[in-house]
Amino acid sequence: MRLIYLLLFFIPTLLCAQDGIYNLGARSTAMANASVTLPDQWALFNNPGALGSLESSSILASYQNRFNMEGFHVIGGGAVYHHKLFNFGVKYYKFGDQLFNQQLLGVVIANKFQMVSLGGGASIIQTHTEGVNTRRVWVGEFGGVAELTPVITFGAHIFNFKHGSLHPATMKAGLSFKPKDFLLLNMEIEKQIQNTERFKTAIEYTIIPAVFIRTGLGIQRSEFANTDVQPFFGFGLHPKDFILDYSFSSAQLGAIHEVSLSFLFKKS
C-alpha cells in the first residue's frame, strides 16, 4: 500500500524535486541556490566552471532533510583534488529510499586561465522505482566563471546537453557583486525548456572572518499564472580548514534543512 500511495500522490512531487537540478551544499541552499558564481568546494555540484578557482584539495559531505518525511532525504558528497594544472573532482548524490530513489555519480575537471575559470564533467544518473524498473542515463555539463571587474563576477552553467522529458536540460546564469569584503550580493536566473524561468537573489554577510549569515529568495511563475516565492536562510562557520554550513528554507510541503561539512587540505 505504501508503494501505491507513493506512486499516486508523491511521484509528481518527486519528479519536481528531481527534475534535472542536483544542487547541493548548505551555503548554496541558504542563498536560494544562486550559486553559479561561487568558487567554493560545492561548485562540484553547482557549477564545475567555478571549481577551477580553488587552490586546495578538499572532501565534503551534505545531508538534506526535506519536509521531515521518510524517503524525501538527500545525501551527497565528494572530493576535490587540486593540482597546479587543473582541479579534479568526483561527486555522489542520492535522493529517496528503497521504494524510489535517484542517484548521480559524476566526475568534473576544471582550470582557471587568468580571469576566467572553465570546467566540465560527465555523470550517470540512475532512477529506481521498486517493482517497476531501474533506468540509467549519461549526462554532460559545462560551465564557466569570468571576473568582469574586481567586484563583479559572471557565471553560467548548462547541465545535460541532451534534453529529455525525464532528464531535462538545465541552464543558469548569474552575477555576483561584492562592493565590500564583508558583503556579497548574488543574482541568478535558471531555465529548463519545459518550465518557466526561476529568478534568485541572495545576500551573504560576513560578521567576522569565520562567521557568515545568508539569506535568499527564489521566485517562479507557474503555468497557472501563480507565483511561487520561496525564502531561504542560513549561516556558516569556517574555523581554519573546517567548514560547517547550515540552511533552512520553506516550501509548500514544509521545511527543508541542510547541513554541510567540508575539510580543506593544505595548498599544493
PDB file of C-alpha atoms in Angstrom:
ATOM      1  CA  MET A   1       0.000   0.000   0.000  1.00  0.00           C
ATOM      2  CA  ARG A   2       2.837   2.366   0.732  1.00  0.00           C
ATOM      3  CA  LEU A   3       4.204   1.946  -2.795  1.00  0.00           C
ATOM      4  CA  ILE A   4       0.773   2.610  -4.318  1.00  0.00           C
ATOM      5  CA  TYR A   5       0.370   5.702  -2.134  1.00  0.00           C
ATOM      6  CA  LEU A   6       3.778   6.899  -3.247  1.00  0.00           C
ATOM      7  CA  LEU A   7       3.049   6.385  -6.924  1.00  0.00           C
ATOM      8  CA  LEU A   8      -0.385   8.006  -6.843  1.00  0.00           C
ATOM      9  CA  PHE A   9       0.310  11.013  -4.700  1.00  0.00           C
ATOM     10  CA  PHE A  10       4.009  11.739  -4.468  1.00  0.00           C
ATOM     11  CA  ILE A  11       5.593  10.831  -7.808  1.00  0.00           C
ATOM     12  CA  PRO A  12       4.758  14.290  -9.239  1.00  0.00           C
ATOM     13  CA  THR A  13       6.483  15.884  -6.274  1.00  0.00           C
ATOM     14  CA  LEU A  14       9.428  13.525  -6.545  1.00  0.00           C
ATOM     15  CA  LEU A  15       9.843  14.325 -10.199  1.00  0.00           C
ATOM     16  CA  CYS A  16       9.571  18.017  -9.458  1.00  0.00           C
ATOM     17  CA  ALA A  17      12.238  17.708  -6.789  1.00  0.00           C
ATOM     18  CA  GLN A  18      14.461  15.661  -9.078  1.00  0.00           C
ATOM     19  CA  ASP A  19      13.889  17.389 -12.410  1.00  0.00           C
ATOM     20  CA  GLY A  20      17.478  17.707 -13.509  1.00  0.00           C
ATOM     21  CA  ILE A  21      18.589  20.028 -10.723  1.00  0.00           C
ATOM     22  CA  TYR A  22      21.207  18.480  -8.449  1.00  0.00           C
ATOM     23  CA  ASN A  23      22.414  21.482  -6.469  1.00  0.00           C
ATOM     24  CA  LEU A  24      23.936  20.655  -3.127  1.00  0.00           C
ATOM     25  CA  GLY A  25      25.644  22.413  -0.254  1.00  0.00           C
ATOM     26  CA  ALA A  26      24.064  24.405   2.576  1.00  0.00           C
ATOM     27  CA  ARG A  27      25.877  27.589   1.567  1.00  0.00           C
ATOM     28  CA  SER A  28      24.272  27.418  -1.855  1.00  0.00           C
ATOM     29  CA  THR A  29      20.873  26.469  -0.447  1.00  0.00           C
ATOM     30  CA  ALA A  30      20.868  29.310   2.082  1.00  0.00           C
ATOM     31  CA  MET A  31      21.443  31.667  -0.855  1.00  0.00           C
ATOM     32  CA  ALA A  32      18.399  30.358  -2.781  1.00  0.00           C
ATOM     33  CA  ASN A  33      20.798  28.248  -4.887  1.00  0.00           C
ATOM     34  CA  ALA A  34      22.071  31.428  -6.534  1.00  0.00           C
ATOM     35  CA  SER A  35      25.460  29.743  -6.638  1.00  0.00           C
ATOM     36  CA  VAL A  36      26.581  29.684 -10.275  1.00  0.00           C
ATOM     37  CA  THR A  37      29.373  32.187  -9.484  1.00  0.00           C
ATOM     38  CA  LEU A  38      30.522  30.790  -6.120  1.00  0.00           C
ATOM     39  CA  PRO A  39      34.120  29.421  -6.245  1.00  0.00           C
ATOM     40  CA  ASP A  40      33.806  27.010  -3.330  1.00  0.00           C
ATOM     41  CA  GLN A  41      34.013  23.219  -2.954  1.00  0.00           C
ATOM     42  CA  TRP A  42      30.297  22.841  -3.675  1.00  0.00           C
ATOM     43  CA  ALA A  43      30.882  24.153  -7.197  1.00  0.00           C
ATOM     44  CA  LEU A  44      31.441  20.440  -7.778  1.00  0.00           C
ATOM     45  CA  PHE A  45      27.628  20.183  -7.806  1.00  0.00           C
ATOM     46  CA  ASN A  46      26.536  23.737  -8.633  1.00  0.00           C
ATOM     47  CA  ASN A  47      28.849  24.828 -11.466  1.00  0.00           C
ATOM     48  CA  PRO A  48      32.044  22.966 -12.412  1.00  0.00           C
ATOM     49  CA  GLY A  49      33.249  26.133 -14.099  1.00  0.00           C
ATOM     50  CA  ALA A  50      33.765  27.767 -10.698  1.00  0.00           C
ATOM     51  CA  LEU A  51      35.824  24.805  -9.474  1.00  0.00           C
ATOM     52  CA  GLY A  52      38.892  25.984 -11.382  1.00  0.00           C
ATOM     53  CA  SER A  53      39.455  28.842  -8.914  1.00  0.00           C
ATOM     54  CA  LEU A  54      40.080  26.537  -5.938  1.00  0.00           C
ATOM     55  CA  GLU A  55      43.612  26.382  -4.555  1.00  0.00           C
ATOM     56  CA  SER A  56      43.285  23.447  -2.168  1.00  0.00           C
ATOM     57  CA  SER A  57      42.072  19.872  -2.143  1.00  0.00           C
ATOM     58  CA  SER A  58      39.018  19.015  -0.064  1.00  0.00           C
ATOM     59  CA  ILE A  59      36.471  16.428   0.980  1.00  0.00           C
ATOM     60  CA  LEU A  60      32.827  17.304   1.528  1.00  0.00           C
ATOM     61  CA  ALA A  61      29.517  15.821   2.611  1.00  0.00           C
ATOM     62  CA  SER A  62      25.960  17.067   2.978  1.00  0.00           C
ATOM     63  CA  TYR A  63      22.616  15.899   4.351  1.00  0.00           C
ATOM     64  CA  GLN A  64      19.280  17.459   3.415  1.00  0.00           C
ATOM     65  CA  ASN A  65      16.027  16.736   5.277  1.00  0.00           C
ATOM     66  CA  ARG A  66      13.031  17.596   3.118  1.00  0.00           C
ATOM     67  CA  PHE A  67       9.682  18.119   4.868  1.00  0.00           C
ATOM     68  CA  ASN A  68      10.691  15.714   7.683  1.00  0.00           C
ATOM     69  CA  MET A  69       9.233  12.897   5.578  1.00  0.00           C
ATOM     70  CA  GLU A  70      10.767   9.461   5.174  1.00  0.00           C
ATOM     71  CA  GLY A  71      12.053   8.916   1.668  1.00  0.00           C
ATOM     72  CA  PHE A  72      12.485  12.603   0.915  1.00  0.00           C
ATOM     73  CA  HIS A  73      16.055  12.943   2.178  1.00  0.00           C
ATOM     74  CA  VAL A  74      19.149  13.815   0.175  1.00  0.00           C
ATOM     75  CA  ILE A  75      22.703  12.753   0.937  1.00  0.00           C
ATOM     76  CA  GLY A  76      25.740  13.609  -1.103  1.00  0.00           C
ATOM     77  CA  GLY A  77      29.388  14.374  -1.072  1.00  0.00           C
ATOM     78  CA  GLY A  78      32.623  14.154  -2.925  1.00  0.00           C
ATOM     79  CA  ALA A  79      36.265  15.084  -3.119  1.00  0.00           C
ATOM     80  CA  VAL A  80      38.277  17.682  -5.000  1.00  0.00           C
ATOM     81  CA  TYR A  81      41.944  17.225  -5.893  1.00  0.00           C
ATOM     82  CA  HIS A  82      43.921  20.381  -6.561  1.00  0.00           C
ATOM     83  CA  HIS A  83      46.828  20.223  -8.990  1.00  0.00           C
ATOM     84  CA  LYS A  84      48.822  23.127 -10.352  1.00  0.00           C
ATOM     85  CA  LEU A  85      47.492  22.353 -13.841  1.00  0.00           C
ATOM     86  CA  PHE A  86      43.841  21.591 -13.026  1.00  0.00           C
ATOM     87  CA  ASN A  87      41.282  20.687 -10.365  1.00  0.00           C
ATOM     88  CA  PHE A  88      39.607  17.279 -10.499  1.00  0.00           C
ATOM     89  CA  GLY A  89      36.523  16.209  -8.559  1.00  0.00           C
ATOM     90  CA  VAL A  90      34.230  13.239  -8.001  1.00  0.00           C
ATOM     91  CA  LYS A  91      30.694  13.569  -6.660  1.00  0.00           C
ATOM     92  CA  TYR A  92      27.817  11.423  -5.442  1.00  0.00           C
ATOM     93  CA  TYR A  93      24.187  12.433  -4.887  1.00  0.00           C
ATOM     94  CA  LYS A  94      21.220  10.369  -3.708  1.00  0.00           C
ATOM     95  CA  PHE A  95      17.566  11.299  -3.247  1.00  0.00           C
ATOM     96  CA  GLY A  96      14.920   8.927  -1.853  1.00  0.00           C
ATOM     97  CA  ASP A  97      14.808   5.488  -0.257  1.00  0.00           C
ATOM     98  CA  GLN A  98      14.447   1.862  -1.357  1.00  0.00           C
ATOM     99  CA  LEU A  99      10.969   2.475  -2.829  1.00  0.00           C
ATOM    100  CA  PHE A 100      12.001   5.347  -5.049  1.00  0.00           C
ATOM    101  CA  ASN A 101      15.456   6.828  -5.393  1.00  0.00           C
ATOM    102  CA  GLN A 102      17.613   8.705  -7.811  1.00  0.00           C
ATOM    103  CA  GLN A 103      21.408   8.596  -7.674  1.00  0.00           C
ATOM    104  CA  LEU A 104      24.060  10.560  -9.504  1.00  0.00           C
ATOM    105  CA  LEU A 105      27.734   9.691  -9.794  1.00  0.00           C
ATOM    106  CA  GLY A 106      29.970  12.053 -11.695  1.00  0.00           C
ATOM    107  CA  VAL A 107      33.442  13.424 -12.390  1.00  0.00           C
ATOM    108  CA  VAL A 108      34.467  17.019 -13.051  1.00  0.00           C
ATOM    109  CA  ILE A 109      37.641  18.712 -14.292  1.00  0.00           C
ATOM    110  CA  ALA A 110      38.291  22.467 -14.263  1.00  0.00           C
ATOM    111  CA  ASN A 111      41.015  25.048 -14.675  1.00  0.00           C
ATOM    112  CA  LYS A 112      41.500  28.807 -14.440  1.00  0.00           C
ATOM    113  CA  PHE A 113      43.083  30.927 -17.159  1.00  0.00           C
ATOM    114  CA  GLN A 114      43.840  34.416 -15.889  1.00  0.00           C
ATOM    115  CA  MET A 115      40.399  35.877 -15.032  1.00  0.00           C
ATOM    116  CA  VAL A 116      38.312  33.018 -16.477  1.00  0.00           C
ATOM    117  CA  SER A 117      37.587  29.627 -14.902  1.00  0.00           C
ATOM    118  CA  LEU A 118      36.158  26.822 -17.042  1.00  0.00           C
ATOM    119  CA  GLY A 119      35.059  23.312 -16.183  1.00  0.00           C
ATOM    120  CA  GLY A 120      33.033  20.381 -17.397  1.00  0.00           C
ATOM    121  CA  GLY A 121      32.057  16.896 -16.399  1.00  0.00           C
ATOM    122  CA  ALA A 122      30.097  13.726 -17.043  1.00  0.00           C
ATOM    123  CA  SER A 123      27.682  11.905 -14.761  1.00  0.00           C
ATOM    124  CA  ILE A 124      25.483   8.839 -14.768  1.00  0.00           C
ATOM    125  CA  ILE A 125      22.008   9.182 -13.258  1.00  0.00           C
ATOM    126  CA  GLN A 126      20.170   6.098 -12.036  1.00  0.00           C
ATOM    127  CA  THR A 127      16.440   6.235 -11.270  1.00  0.00           C
ATOM    128  CA  HIS A 128      14.927   3.278  -9.416  1.00  0.00           C
ATOM    129  CA  THR A 129      11.287   2.567  -8.550  1.00  0.00           C
ATOM    130  CA  GLU A 130      10.665  -0.621  -6.609  1.00  0.00           C
ATOM    131  CA  GLY A 131       8.706  -3.158  -8.593  1.00  0.00           C
ATOM    132  CA  VAL A 132       8.790  -1.031 -11.742  1.00  0.00           C
ATOM    133  CA  ASN A 133      12.252  -0.514 -13.257  1.00  0.00           C
ATOM    134  CA  THR A 134      15.735   0.912 -12.951  1.00  0.00           C
ATOM    135  CA  ARG A 135      16.831   3.408 -15.577  1.00  0.00           C
ATOM    136  CA  ARG A 136      20.292   4.855 -16.229  1.00  0.00           C
ATOM    137  CA  VAL A 137      21.327   7.769 -18.404  1.00  0.00           C
ATOM    138  CA  TRP A 138      24.582   9.606 -19.090  1.00  0.00           C
ATOM    139  CA  VAL A 139      24.637  13.403 -18.961  1.00  0.00           C
ATOM    140  CA  GLY A 140      27.282  16.032 -19.638  1.00  0.00           C
ATOM    141  CA  GLU A 141      27.723  19.513 -18.201  1.00  0.00           C
ATOM    142  CA  PHE A 142      29.831  22.597 -18.789  1.00  0.00           C
ATOM    143  CA  GLY A 143      30.247  25.923 -17.031  1.00  0.00           C
ATOM    144  CA  GLY A 144      32.388  28.979 -16.646  1.00  0.00           C
ATOM    145  CA  VAL A 145      33.026  31.976 -14.415  1.00  0.00           C
ATOM    146  CA  ALA A 146      34.572  35.287 -15.501  1.00  0.00           C
ATOM    147  CA  GLU A 147      35.773  38.131 -13.280  1.00  0.00           C
ATOM    148  CA  LEU A 148      34.423  41.122 -15.213  1.00  0.00           C
ATOM    149  CA  THR A 149      35.754  43.674 -12.719  1.00  0.00           C
ATOM    150  CA  PRO A 150      37.322  43.436  -9.237  1.00  0.00           C
ATOM    151  CA  VAL A 151      33.806  43.489  -7.726  1.00  0.00           C
ATOM    152  CA  ILE A 152      31.602  41.871 -10.432  1.00  0.00           C
ATOM    153  CA  THR A 153      31.689  38.200 -11.475  1.00  0.00           C
ATOM    154  CA  PHE A 154      29.609  36.469 -14.153  1.00  0.00           C
ATOM    155  CA  GLY A 155      28.877  32.750 -14.240  1.00  0.00           C
ATOM    156  CA  ALA A 156      26.963  30.340 -16.479  1.00  0.00           C
ATOM    157  CA  HIS A 157      26.287  26.599 -16.433  1.00  0.00           C
ATOM    158  CA  ILE A 158      24.427  24.041 -18.532  1.00  0.00           C
ATOM    159  CA  PHE A 159      23.613  20.577 -17.210  1.00  0.00           C
ATOM    160  CA  ASN A 160      22.600  17.777 -19.605  1.00  0.00           C
ATOM    161  CA  PHE A 161      23.258  18.754 -23.209  1.00  0.00           C
ATOM    162  CA  LYS A 162      20.862  16.060 -24.444  1.00  0.00           C
ATOM    163  CA  HIS A 163      17.452  17.256 -23.297  1.00  0.00           C
ATOM    164  CA  GLY A 164      14.815  14.653 -22.433  1.00  0.00           C
ATOM    165  CA  SER A 165      11.409  14.596 -20.753  1.00  0.00           C
ATOM    166  CA  LEU A 166      12.704  12.703 -17.698  1.00  0.00           C
ATOM    167  CA  HIS A 167      16.085  14.455 -17.575  1.00  0.00           C
ATOM    168  CA  PRO A 168      15.629  17.994 -18.882  1.00  0.00           C
ATOM    169  CA  ALA A 169      18.471  20.340 -19.743  1.00  0.00           C
ATOM    170  CA  THR A 170      19.036  22.988 -17.084  1.00  0.00           C
ATOM    171  CA  MET A 171      20.654  26.323 -17.923  1.00  0.00           C
ATOM    172  CA  LYS A 172      21.529  29.084 -15.487  1.00  0.00           C
ATOM    173  CA  ALA A 173      23.456  32.325 -15.473  1.00  0.00           C
ATOM    174  CA  GLY A 174      24.124  34.905 -12.807  1.00  0.00           C
ATOM    175  CA  LEU A 175      26.147  37.762 -11.395  1.00  0.00           C
ATOM    176  CA  SER A 176      27.950  38.328  -8.102  1.00  0.00           C
ATOM    177  CA  PHE A 177      28.524  41.836  -6.813  1.00  0.00           C
ATOM    178  CA  LYS A 178      30.949  42.339  -3.907  1.00  0.00           C
ATOM    179  CA  PRO A 179      31.027  46.055  -3.029  1.00  0.00           C
ATOM    180  CA  LYS A 180      32.721  45.347   0.319  1.00  0.00           C
ATOM    181  CA  ASP A 181      34.858  42.485   1.620  1.00  0.00           C
ATOM    182  CA  PHE A 182      32.112  41.586   4.094  1.00  0.00           C
ATOM    183  CA  LEU A 183      29.156  41.741   1.669  1.00  0.00           C
ATOM    184  CA  LEU A 184      28.272  39.522  -1.316  1.00  0.00           C
ATOM    185  CA  LEU A 185      25.163  40.030  -3.473  1.00  0.00           C
ATOM    186  CA  ASN A 186      24.092  37.355  -5.970  1.00  0.00           C
ATOM    187  CA  MET A 187      21.502  37.342  -8.747  1.00  0.00           C
ATOM    188  CA  GLU A 188      20.710  34.371 -10.944  1.00  0.00           C
ATOM    189  CA  ILE A 189      18.208  33.088 -13.487  1.00  0.00           C
ATOM    190  CA  GLU A 190      17.569  29.392 -14.081  1.00  0.00           C
ATOM    191  CA  LYS A 191      15.692  27.922 -17.017  1.00  0.00           C
ATOM    192  CA  GLN A 192      14.520  24.498 -18.101  1.00  0.00           C
ATOM    193  CA  ILE A 193      12.962  24.030 -21.523  1.00  0.00           C
ATOM    194  CA  GLN A 194       9.567  22.871 -20.256  1.00  0.00           C
ATOM    195  CA  ASN A 195       9.411  25.208 -17.217  1.00  0.00           C
ATOM    196  CA  THR A 196       9.195  28.932 -16.634  1.00  0.00           C
ATOM    197  CA  GLU A 197      12.262  30.839 -15.504  1.00  0.00           C
ATOM    198  CA  ARG A 198      13.228  30.888 -11.850  1.00  0.00           C
ATOM    199  CA  PHE A 199      14.762  34.094 -10.505  1.00  0.00           C
ATOM    200  CA  LYS A 200      17.020  34.052  -7.460  1.00  0.00           C
ATOM    201  CA  THR A 201      18.549  36.775  -5.305  1.00  0.00           C
ATOM    202  CA  ALA A 202      20.796  36.289  -2.294  1.00  0.00           C
ATOM    203  CA  ILE A 203      22.985  38.044   0.265  1.00  0.00           C
ATOM    204  CA  GLU A 204      25.958  36.729   2.227  1.00  0.00           C
ATOM    205  CA  TYR A 205      27.220  38.886   5.101  1.00  0.00           C
ATOM    206  CA  THR A 206      30.496  38.236   6.921  1.00  0.00           C
ATOM    207  CA  ILE A 207      30.072  39.031  10.612  1.00  0.00           C
ATOM    208  CA  ILE A 208      33.679  38.168  11.390  1.00  0.00           C
ATOM    209  CA  PRO A 209      36.159  36.333   9.096  1.00  0.00           C
ATOM    210  CA  ALA A 210      34.947  32.889  10.199  1.00  0.00           C
ATOM    211  CA  VAL A 211      31.198  33.545  10.661  1.00  0.00           C
ATOM    212  CA  PHE A 212      28.680  34.166   7.877  1.00  0.00           C
ATOM    213  CA  ILE A 213      24.939  34.731   7.685  1.00  0.00           C
ATOM    214  CA  ARG A 214      22.975  34.236   4.454  1.00  0.00           C
ATOM    215  CA  THR A 215      19.531  34.703   3.021  1.00  0.00           C
ATOM    216  CA  GLY A 216      17.911  34.460  -0.379  1.00  0.00           C
ATOM    217  CA  LEU A 217      14.682  34.400  -2.328  1.00  0.00           C
ATOM    218  CA  GLY A 218      13.559  32.166  -5.199  1.00  0.00           C
ATOM    219  CA  ILE A 219      10.709  33.370  -7.435  1.00  0.00           C
ATOM    220  CA  GLN A 220       8.998  31.384 -10.201  1.00  0.00           C
ATOM    221  CA  ARG A 221       5.716  31.790 -12.055  1.00  0.00           C
ATOM    222  CA  SER A 222       3.816  28.572 -12.666  1.00  0.00           C
ATOM    223  CA  GLU A 223       1.936  27.643 -15.817  1.00  0.00           C
ATOM    224  CA  PHE A 224      -1.259  28.581 -13.962  1.00  0.00           C
ATOM    225  CA  ALA A 225      -0.017  32.184 -13.535  1.00  0.00           C
ATOM    226  CA  ASN A 226       0.586  31.671  -9.817  1.00  0.00           C
ATOM    227  CA  THR A 227       3.864  32.892  -8.363  1.00  0.00           C
ATOM    228  CA  ASP A 228       5.912  30.636  -6.128  1.00  0.00           C
ATOM    229  CA  VAL A 229       8.067  32.609  -3.705  1.00  0.00           C
ATOM    230  CA  GLN A 230      10.462  30.595  -1.536  1.00  0.00           C
ATOM    231  CA  PRO A 231      12.581  32.150   1.230  1.00  0.00           C
ATOM    232  CA  PHE A 232      15.967  30.775   2.326  1.00  0.00           C
ATOM    233  CA  PHE A 233      18.174  31.382   5.372  1.00  0.00           C
ATOM    234  CA  GLY A 234      21.394  30.012   6.815  1.00  0.00           C
ATOM    235  CA  PHE A 235      24.780  30.526   8.387  1.00  0.00           C
ATOM    236  CA  GLY A 236      28.343  29.284   8.045  1.00  0.00           C
ATOM    237  CA  LEU A 237      31.210  28.641  10.441  1.00  0.00           C
ATOM    238  CA  HIS A 238      34.664  28.417   8.882  1.00  0.00           C
ATOM    239  CA  PRO A 239      37.313  27.873  11.568  1.00  0.00           C
ATOM    240  CA  LYS A 240      40.645  27.310   9.795  1.00  0.00           C
ATOM    241  CA  ASP A 241      40.347  24.373   7.357  1.00  0.00           C
ATOM    242  CA  PHE A 242      36.996  23.061   8.627  1.00  0.00           C
ATOM    243  CA  ILE A 243      33.725  24.398   7.185  1.00  0.00           C
ATOM    244  CA  LEU A 244      30.239  23.914   8.626  1.00  0.00           C
ATOM    245  CA  ASP A 245      27.214  25.336   6.804  1.00  0.00           C
ATOM    246  CA  TYR A 246      23.512  25.172   7.656  1.00  0.00           C
ATOM    247  CA  SER A 247      20.458  26.232   5.657  1.00  0.00           C
ATOM    248  CA  PHE A 248      16.706  26.416   6.158  1.00  0.00           C
ATOM    249  CA  SER A 249      14.016  27.012   3.562  1.00  0.00           C
ATOM    250  CA  SER A 250      10.247  26.889   3.495  1.00  0.00           C
ATOM    251  CA  ALA A 251       8.373  25.085   0.713  1.00  0.00           C
ATOM    252  CA  GLN A 252       4.735  24.176   0.083  1.00  0.00           C
ATOM    253  CA  LEU A 253       5.124  20.766   1.704  1.00  0.00           C
ATOM    254  CA  GLY A 254       7.094  22.035   4.700  1.00  0.00           C
ATOM    255  CA  ALA A 255      10.568  22.968   5.872  1.00  0.00           C
ATOM    256  CA  ILE A 256      13.841  21.886   4.289  1.00  0.00           C
ATOM    257  CA  HIS A 257      17.003  21.687   6.422  1.00  0.00           C
ATOM    258  CA  GLU A 258      20.521  21.045   5.176  1.00  0.00           C
ATOM    259  CA  VAL A 259      23.841  20.592   6.959  1.00  0.00           C
ATOM    260  CA  SER A 260      27.124  20.505   5.023  1.00  0.00           C
ATOM    261  CA  LEU A 261      30.660  19.734   6.147  1.00  0.00           C
ATOM    262  CA  SER A 262      33.912  20.345   4.290  1.00  0.00           C
ATOM    263  CA  PHE A 263      37.552  19.864   5.144  1.00  0.00           C
ATOM    264  CA  LEU A 264      40.284  21.674   3.225  1.00  0.00           C
ATOM    265  CA  PHE A 265      43.754  20.224   2.861  1.00  0.00           C
ATOM    266  CA  LYS A 266      46.854  22.379   2.707  1.00  0.00           C
ATOM    267  CA  LYS A 267      47.587  24.059  -0.581  1.00  0.00           C
ATOM    268  CA  SER A 268      49.728  22.102  -3.002  1.00  0.00           C
TER     269      SER A 268
END
